[in-house]
DNA sequence: CGGGGGGTTGATCTCCTTCAATCAACGTGG
DNA sequence: CCACGTTGATTGAAGGAGATCAACCCCCCG
């Protein structure tokens, strides 16, 4: 349960803000009780590393609050973001020893962690967990494939529009069901992080955001506060079907 | 079991060439028997569509022999490959109605199919299948993330080198354990398909392959038959750690 | 007040795309 | 058997989208 400053004020699963979306979403109350025995919370400050690529991973867990990124880095320093971790997203791969990516907190972050071994054992015995994890992994794979189209084939302008529309849609899905007037949200990423997400330089990100603003596709208040007057227009700019590909 | 022309000559799971790698890898013999009751084979000619994006999917299945691609297409015709399906790879997503991508056979293809409903029911009752599918999905997700780095941050030359090294390594892992002399393999993709894989134009692909050949990184016999005299060199060109990031 | 992080904007350069010509291999029908 | 069309691939010339290098702004904080 969160108070208005996003502090976790209770550690009981029944109160948990991500109870219905995380790996544990399908668990019955007795299963939750057993999870509760092996779980613990960890906090990370904005900017700090949660996991270093190559390090031994001895826990897995869920993002409870805050935002983290999954990034890959080449020897010469080029980096590419490969995952954006939001509340309820799962971190770590059961069955693997070492971490494959850097995980960095971009805001203050709270994680609900499980030591890897006990979690793996519990997963063996608890189909509800394994099934939910499969479902979440398939969703991530779909997101990764969408992202590959963005990286491989879209122009800089389309890339920015795509990112904005992803953030806008997600934000709308988390915050209660506003009817569709103008969408308003805050960018959770710096220009540099957006560039790492989209395979661009931060200068190009800045220019394209300015261009979208100039063209009335978005409105900006400060650097981070965005208003989208017309979501359909934004999705056109993103090169997406504006009728939102409805897949069940 | 395959004869030298890649025809499936037996439909018994115990003889199946992908028995130990596909979704069914972990199944006990009684589980295989039940799978055998709901499975059927389908063949597709090179170039034909296995699945059309948006269509209703009523089966899932495994590639038995041949190669297929998973692609996404934008309204204006730009396409991006988002998956390369090799023998033992799984096609389709349990729990989803419509297909999200086009699946196209690039060679003659044999699939081992299951009607979706019965397979989903069986998955519920058979943890061996669900666990194996989770494992395979996690591997695909890793591959997709590797691919995202390639698409977002590598140069055309590095992209080609990356693709060649991926194909070379996979080929080495399928064919018996040759010691490390020069690697030899055939490209399973046209220049155009490679371009769709890498987010390039086919002209750029052609130029960069010529350049790698000119520089002695690879040797070409015809258009498709490749020899890699020095794998370490190729991986340097790909911008990868040549000591091959060993993750357990 | 100075300094640093995040952001914007400008000028130039370059790598890749685009458009186009050419080629080799292959099949087909007259 | 040869002319013809087709398909996949190579190569060249020209142009452009985005990278690179650099100056500068804004705002917060010590």
CSV table of C-alpha atoms in Angstrom, one decimal, chain A:
chain,number,residue,atom,x,y,z
A,1,UNK,CA,0.0,0.0,0.0
A,2,UNK,CA,1.4,3.4,-0.9
A,3,UNK,CA,0.8,6.7,0.7
A,4,UNK,CA,1.0,9.9,-1.4
A,5,UNK,CA,4.8,9.9,-1.2
A,6,UNK,CA,5.1,6.4,-2.7
A,7,UNK,CA,6.5,4.9,0.5
A,8,UNK,CA,5.5,1.3,1.1
A,9,UNK,CA,3.7,1.5,4.4
A,10,UNK,CA,2.6,-2.1,4.6
A,11,UNK,CA,4.3,-5.4,3.7
A,12,UNK,CA,1.2,-7.5,3.5
A,13,UNK,CA,0.5,-9.0,0.1
A,14,UNK,CA,-3.2,-8.5,0.5
A,15,UNK,CA,-2.5,-4.7,0.6
A,16,UNK,CA,0.0,-4.8,-2.2
A,17,UNK,CA,-0.5,-2.2,-5.0
A,18,UNK,CA,0.7,-4.7,-7.6
A,19,UNK,CA,-1.2,-7.7,-6.2
A,20,UNK,CA,-3.3,-8.2,-9.2
A,21,UNK,CA,-0.7,-7.7,-11.9
A,22,UNK,CA,2.6,-9.2,-10.7
A,23,UNK,CA,3.9,-12.8,-10.8
A,24,UNK,CA,1.8,-13.5,-7.8
A,25,UNK,CA,-1.5,-12.3,-9.5
A,26,UNK,CA,-3.0,-15.8,-9.7
A,27,UNK,CA,-2.0,-17.1,-6.3
A,28,UNK,CA,-4.5,-18.2,-3.7
A,29,UNK,CA,-4.2,-16.9,-0.2
A,30,UNK,CA,-2.3,-20.0,1.1
A,31,UNK,CA,0.2,-19.6,-1.8
A,32,UNK,CA,0.6,-15.9,-0.9
A,33,UNK,CA,1.3,-16.9,2.7
A,34,UNK,CA,4.2,-19.0,1.6
A,35,UNK,CA,5.5,-16.3,-0.7
A,36,UNK,CA,5.3,-13.9,2.1
A,37,UNK,CA,7.7,-16.1,4.1
A,38,UNK,CA,10.4,-15.8,1.5
A,39,UNK,CA,10.0,-12.3,0.3
A,40,UNK,CA,11.7,-9.1,1.4
A,41,UNK,CA,11.7,-5.5,0.2
A,42,UNK,CA,14.6,-3.5,-1.1
A,43,UNK,CA,14.8,0.2,-1.9
A,44,UNK,CA,17.1,1.8,-4.5
A,45,UNK,CA,17.8,5.5,-5.0
A,46,UNK,CA,17.3,7.1,-8.4
A,47,UNK,CA,20.3,6.5,-10.5
A,48,UNK,CA,21.7,3.5,-8.6
A,49,UNK,CA,22.3,0.1,-10.1
A,50,UNK,CA,19.9,-2.6,-9.1
A,51,UNK,CA,21.9,-5.3,-10.9
A,52,UNK,CA,25.2,-5.3,-12.8
A,53,UNK,CA,25.4,-7.2,-16.0
A,54,UNK,CA,27.5,-10.3,-15.5
A,55,UNK,CA,27.2,-10.4,-11.8
A,56,UNK,CA,25.8,-13.4,-10.0
A,57,UNK,CA,22.1,-13.0,-9.4
A,58,UNK,CA,20.8,-14.3,-6.2
A,59,UNK,CA,17.4,-12.8,-6.2
A,60,UNK,CA,14.5,-12.3,-8.5
A,61,UNK,CA,11.6,-10.0,-7.8
A,62,UNK,CA,8.9,-7.5,-8.8
A,63,UNK,CA,9.0,-3.7,-9.2
A,64,UNK,CA,6.6,-2.4,-6.6
A,65,UNK,CA,7.0,1.3,-7.2
A,66,UNK,CA,9.2,3.4,-9.4
A,67,UNK,CA,10.8,2.8,-12.7
A,68,UNK,CA,13.9,0.9,-13.8
A,69,UNK,CA,15.6,0.2,-17.1
A,70,UNK,CA,17.2,-2.8,-18.6
A,71,UNK,CA,20.2,-1.9,-20.7
A,72,UNK,CA,23.0,-3.5,-22.7
A,73,UNK,CA,26.3,-1.9,-23.3
A,74,UNK,CA,29.0,-2.6,-25.9
A,75,UNK,CA,32.7,-2.4,-25.1
A,76,UNK,CA,33.1,1.0,-26.7
A,77,UNK,CA,30.2,2.4,-24.6
A,78,UNK,CA,27.3,2.4,-27.0
A,79,UNK,CA,24.2,1.4,-25.0
A,80,UNK,CA,20.8,0.2,-25.9
A,81,UNK,CA,17.9,0.0,-23.6
A,82,UNK,CA,16.1,-3.4,-24.0
A,83,UNK,CA,13.5,-3.2,-21.3
A,84,UNK,CA,11.5,-0.6,-19.4
A,85,UNK,CA,10.5,-1.9,-16.0
A,86,UNK,CA,7.3,-0.5,-14.4
A,87,UNK,CA,5.4,-1.4,-11.3
A,88,UNK,CA,4.4,-5.1,-11.4
A,89,UNK,CA,7.2,-6.0,-13.9
A,90,UNK,CA,9.4,-9.0,-13.1
A,91,UNK,CA,13.2,-8.8,-12.8
A,92,UNK,CA,15.5,-11.8,-13.2
A,93,UNK,CA,15.4,-15.1,-14.9
A,94,UNK,CA,14.7,-18.3,-13.0
A,95,UNK,CA,17.2,-20.9,-13.9
A,96,UNK,CA,20.0,-18.5,-14.9
A,97,UNK,CA,23.1,-17.8,-12.7
A,98,UNK,CA,24.4,-14.5,-14.0
A,99,UNK,CA,22.6,-11.3,-14.9
A,100,UNK,CA,22.6,-10.6,-18.7
A,101,UNK,CA,21.8,-6.9,-18.4
A,102,UNK,CA,22.3,-3.9,-16.3
A,103,UNK,CA,19.2,-2.9,-14.3
A,104,UNK,CA,19.2,0.8,-13.2
A,105,UNK,CA,16.7,2.6,-11.1
A,106,UNK,CA,15.6,5.8,-13.0
A,107,UNK,CA,13.5,7.0,-10.1
A,108,UNK,CA,13.5,5.9,-6.5
A,109,UNK,CA,12.5,2.3,-6.6
A,110,UNK,CA,11.0,-0.3,-4.3
A,111,UNK,CA,11.4,-4.0,-5.2
A,112,UNK,CA,9.7,-7.0,-3.8
A,113,UNK,CA,12.5,-9.6,-3.8
A,114,UNK,CA,12.7,-13.4,-3.5
A,115,UNK,CA,15.9,-15.3,-3.0
A,116,UNK,CA,16.3,-17.2,-6.2
A,117,UNK,CA,16.6,-20.8,-5.0
A,118,UNK,CA,13.5,-20.8,-2.8
A,119,UNK,CA,11.5,-19.0,-5.5
A,120,UNK,CA,12.6,-21.6,-8.1
A,121,UNK,CA,11.5,-24.4,-5.8
A,122,UNK,CA,8.2,-22.7,-5.1
A,123,UNK,CA,7.7,-22.2,-8.9
A,124,UNK,CA,8.1,-26.0,-9.4
A,125,UNK,CA,5.3,-26.6,-6.9
A,126,UNK,CA,3.0,-23.8,-7.8
A,127,UNK,CA,1.5,-23.8,-11.3
A,128,UNK,CA,-0.2,-20.5,-10.6
A,129,UNK,CA,3.2,-18.8,-10.5
A,130,UNK,CA,4.7,-20.6,-13.5
A,131,UNK,CA,1.6,-19.8,-15.6
A,132,UNK,CA,1.6,-16.2,-14.7
A,133,UNK,CA,5.3,-15.9,-15.4
A,134,UNK,CA,4.8,-17.5,-18.8
A,135,UNK,CA,2.0,-15.0,-19.6
A,136,UNK,CA,4.1,-12.1,-18.5
A,137,UNK,CA,7.1,-13.3,-20.5
A,138,UNK,CA,5.0,-13.7,-23.7
A,139,UNK,CA,3.7,-10.2,-23.2
A,140,UNK,CA,7.3,-8.9,-22.9
A,141,UNK,CA,8.2,-10.8,-26.0
A,142,UNK,CA,5.4,-9.1,-27.9
A,143,UNK,CA,6.6,-5.7,-26.6
A,144,UNK,CA,10.2,-6.5,-27.6
A,145,UNK,CA,9.0,-7.3,-31.1
A,146,UNK,CA,7.0,-4.2,-31.4
A,147,UNK,CA,10.1,-2.3,-30.3
A,148,UNK,CA,12.2,-4.1,-33.0
A,149,UNK,CA,10.0,-2.6,-35.6
A,150,UNK,CA,10.5,0.8,-34.1
A,151,UNK,CA,14.3,0.4,-34.0
A,152,UNK,CA,14.7,-1.2,-37.4
A,153,UNK,CA,12.2,0.7,-39.6
A,154,UNK,CA,10.9,3.9,-38.2
A,155,UNK,CA,12.2,7.4,-38.7
A,156,UNK,CA,13.4,9.5,-35.7
A,157,UNK,CA,10.1,11.4,-35.7
A,158,UNK,CA,8.1,8.2,-35.7
A,159,UNK,CA,10.3,6.7,-33.0
A,160,UNK,CA,9.5,9.6,-30.7
A,161,UNK,CA,5.8,9.5,-31.5
A,162,UNK,CA,5.9,5.8,-30.8
A,163,UNK,CA,7.5,6.2,-27.4
A,164,UNK,CA,5.2,8.9,-26.4
A,165,UNK,CA,2.2,6.9,-27.4
A,166,UNK,CA,3.4,3.8,-25.5
A,167,UNK,CA,3.9,5.9,-22.4
A,168,UNK,CA,0.6,7.7,-22.9
A,169,UNK,CA,-1.3,4.5,-23.3
A,170,UNK,CA,0.3,2.8,-20.4
A,171,UNK,CA,-0.3,5.8,-18.2
A,172,UNK,CA,-4.0,5.8,-19.2
A,173,UNK,CA,-4.2,2.1,-18.3
A,174,UNK,CA,-2.8,2.6,-14.9
A,175,UNK,CA,-4.7,5.8,-13.9
A,176,UNK,CA,-8.4,5.3,-13.5
A,177,UNK,CA,-10.6,5.3,-16.6
A,178,UNK,CA,-10.5,8.8,-17.8
A,179,UNK,CA,-12.8,9.3,-20.7
A,180,UNK,CA,-10.9,10.4,-23.8
A,181,UNK,CA,-10.2,14.0,-23.6
A,182,UNK,CA,-6.6,15.2,-24.0
A,183,UNK,CA,-4.1,12.8,-22.4
A,184,UNK,CA,-1.7,14.3,-19.9
A,185,UNK,CA,1.4,12.6,-18.4
A,186,UNK,CA,4.9,13.1,-17.2
A,187,UNK,CA,7.9,11.7,-19.1
A,188,UNK,CA,9.6,9.2,-16.8
A,189,UNK,CA,12.8,9.4,-18.8
A,190,UNK,CA,15.6,11.9,-19.5
A,191,UNK,CA,16.3,12.8,-23.1
A,192,UNK,CA,19.3,10.6,-22.9
A,193,UNK,CA,17.3,7.6,-21.7
A,194,UNK,CA,14.8,8.1,-24.5
A,195,UNK,CA,17.7,8.1,-26.9
A,196,UNK,CA,19.0,4.9,-25.5
A,197,UNK,CA,15.5,3.5,-25.8
A,198,UNK,CA,15.1,4.5,-29.4
A,199,UNK,CA,18.6,4.0,-30.8
A,200,UNK,CA,19.1,7.7,-31.4
A,201,UNK,CA,21.3,10.5,-30.0
A,202,UNK,CA,19.9,12.8,-27.3
A,203,UNK,CA,20.2,15.7,-29.7
A,204,UNK,CA,17.9,14.1,-32.2
A,205,UNK,CA,15.4,13.3,-29.5
A,206,UNK,CA,15.4,16.9,-28.4
A,207,UNK,CA,14.9,18.2,-32.0
A,208,UNK,CA,12.1,15.8,-32.8
A,209,UNK,CA,10.3,16.6,-29.6
A,210,UNK,CA,10.5,20.3,-30.5
A,211,UNK,CA,9.2,19.5,-34.0
A,212,UNK,CA,6.2,17.6,-32.7
A,213,UNK,CA,5.5,20.5,-30.3
A,214,UNK,CA,5.9,23.0,-33.1
A,215,UNK,CA,3.5,21.0,-35.2
A,216,UNK,CA,0.9,20.8,-32.5
A,217,UNK,CA,1.0,17.1,-32.0
A,218,UNK,CA,2.0,17.5,-28.4
A,219,UNK,CA,2.1,20.4,-25.9
A,220,UNK,CA,4.9,20.8,-23.4
A,221,UNK,CA,5.0,22.4,-20.0
A,222,UNK,CA,8.5,22.4,-18.7
A,223,UNK,CA,10.6,19.6,-20.1
A,224,UNK,CA,8.7,16.6,-18.9
A,225,UNK,CA,5.0,17.4,-18.6
A,226,UNK,CA,3.2,16.4,-21.8
A,227,UNK,CA,-0.3,17.0,-23.1
A,228,UNK,CA,-1.6,15.0,-26.1
A,229,UNK,CA,-4.6,16.9,-27.5
A,230,UNK,CA,-5.4,14.2,-30.1
A,231,UNK,CA,-4.2,10.7,-29.5
A,232,UNK,CA,-5.2,9.6,-33.0
A,233,UNK,CA,-3.0,12.2,-34.5
A,234,UNK,CA,-0.1,11.0,-32.3
A,235,UNK,CA,-0.6,7.4,-33.5
A,236,UNK,CA,-0.6,8.5,-37.1
A,237,UNK,CA,2.7,10.2,-36.5
A,238,UNK,CA,4.0,7.0,-35.0
A,239,UNK,CA,3.1,5.2,-38.2
A,240,UNK,CA,0.7,2.9,-36.3
A,241,UNK,CA,-2.8,2.0,-37.3
A,242,UNK,CA,-4.7,4.6,-35.4
A,243,UNK,CA,-7.6,2.1,-34.9
A,244,UNK,CA,-5.2,0.3,-32.5
A,245,UNK,CA,-4.6,-3.3,-33.6
A,246,UNK,CA,-7.0,-5.2,-31.4
A,247,UNK,CA,-5.6,-8.5,-30.6
A,248,UNK,CA,-7.2,-10.7,-28.0
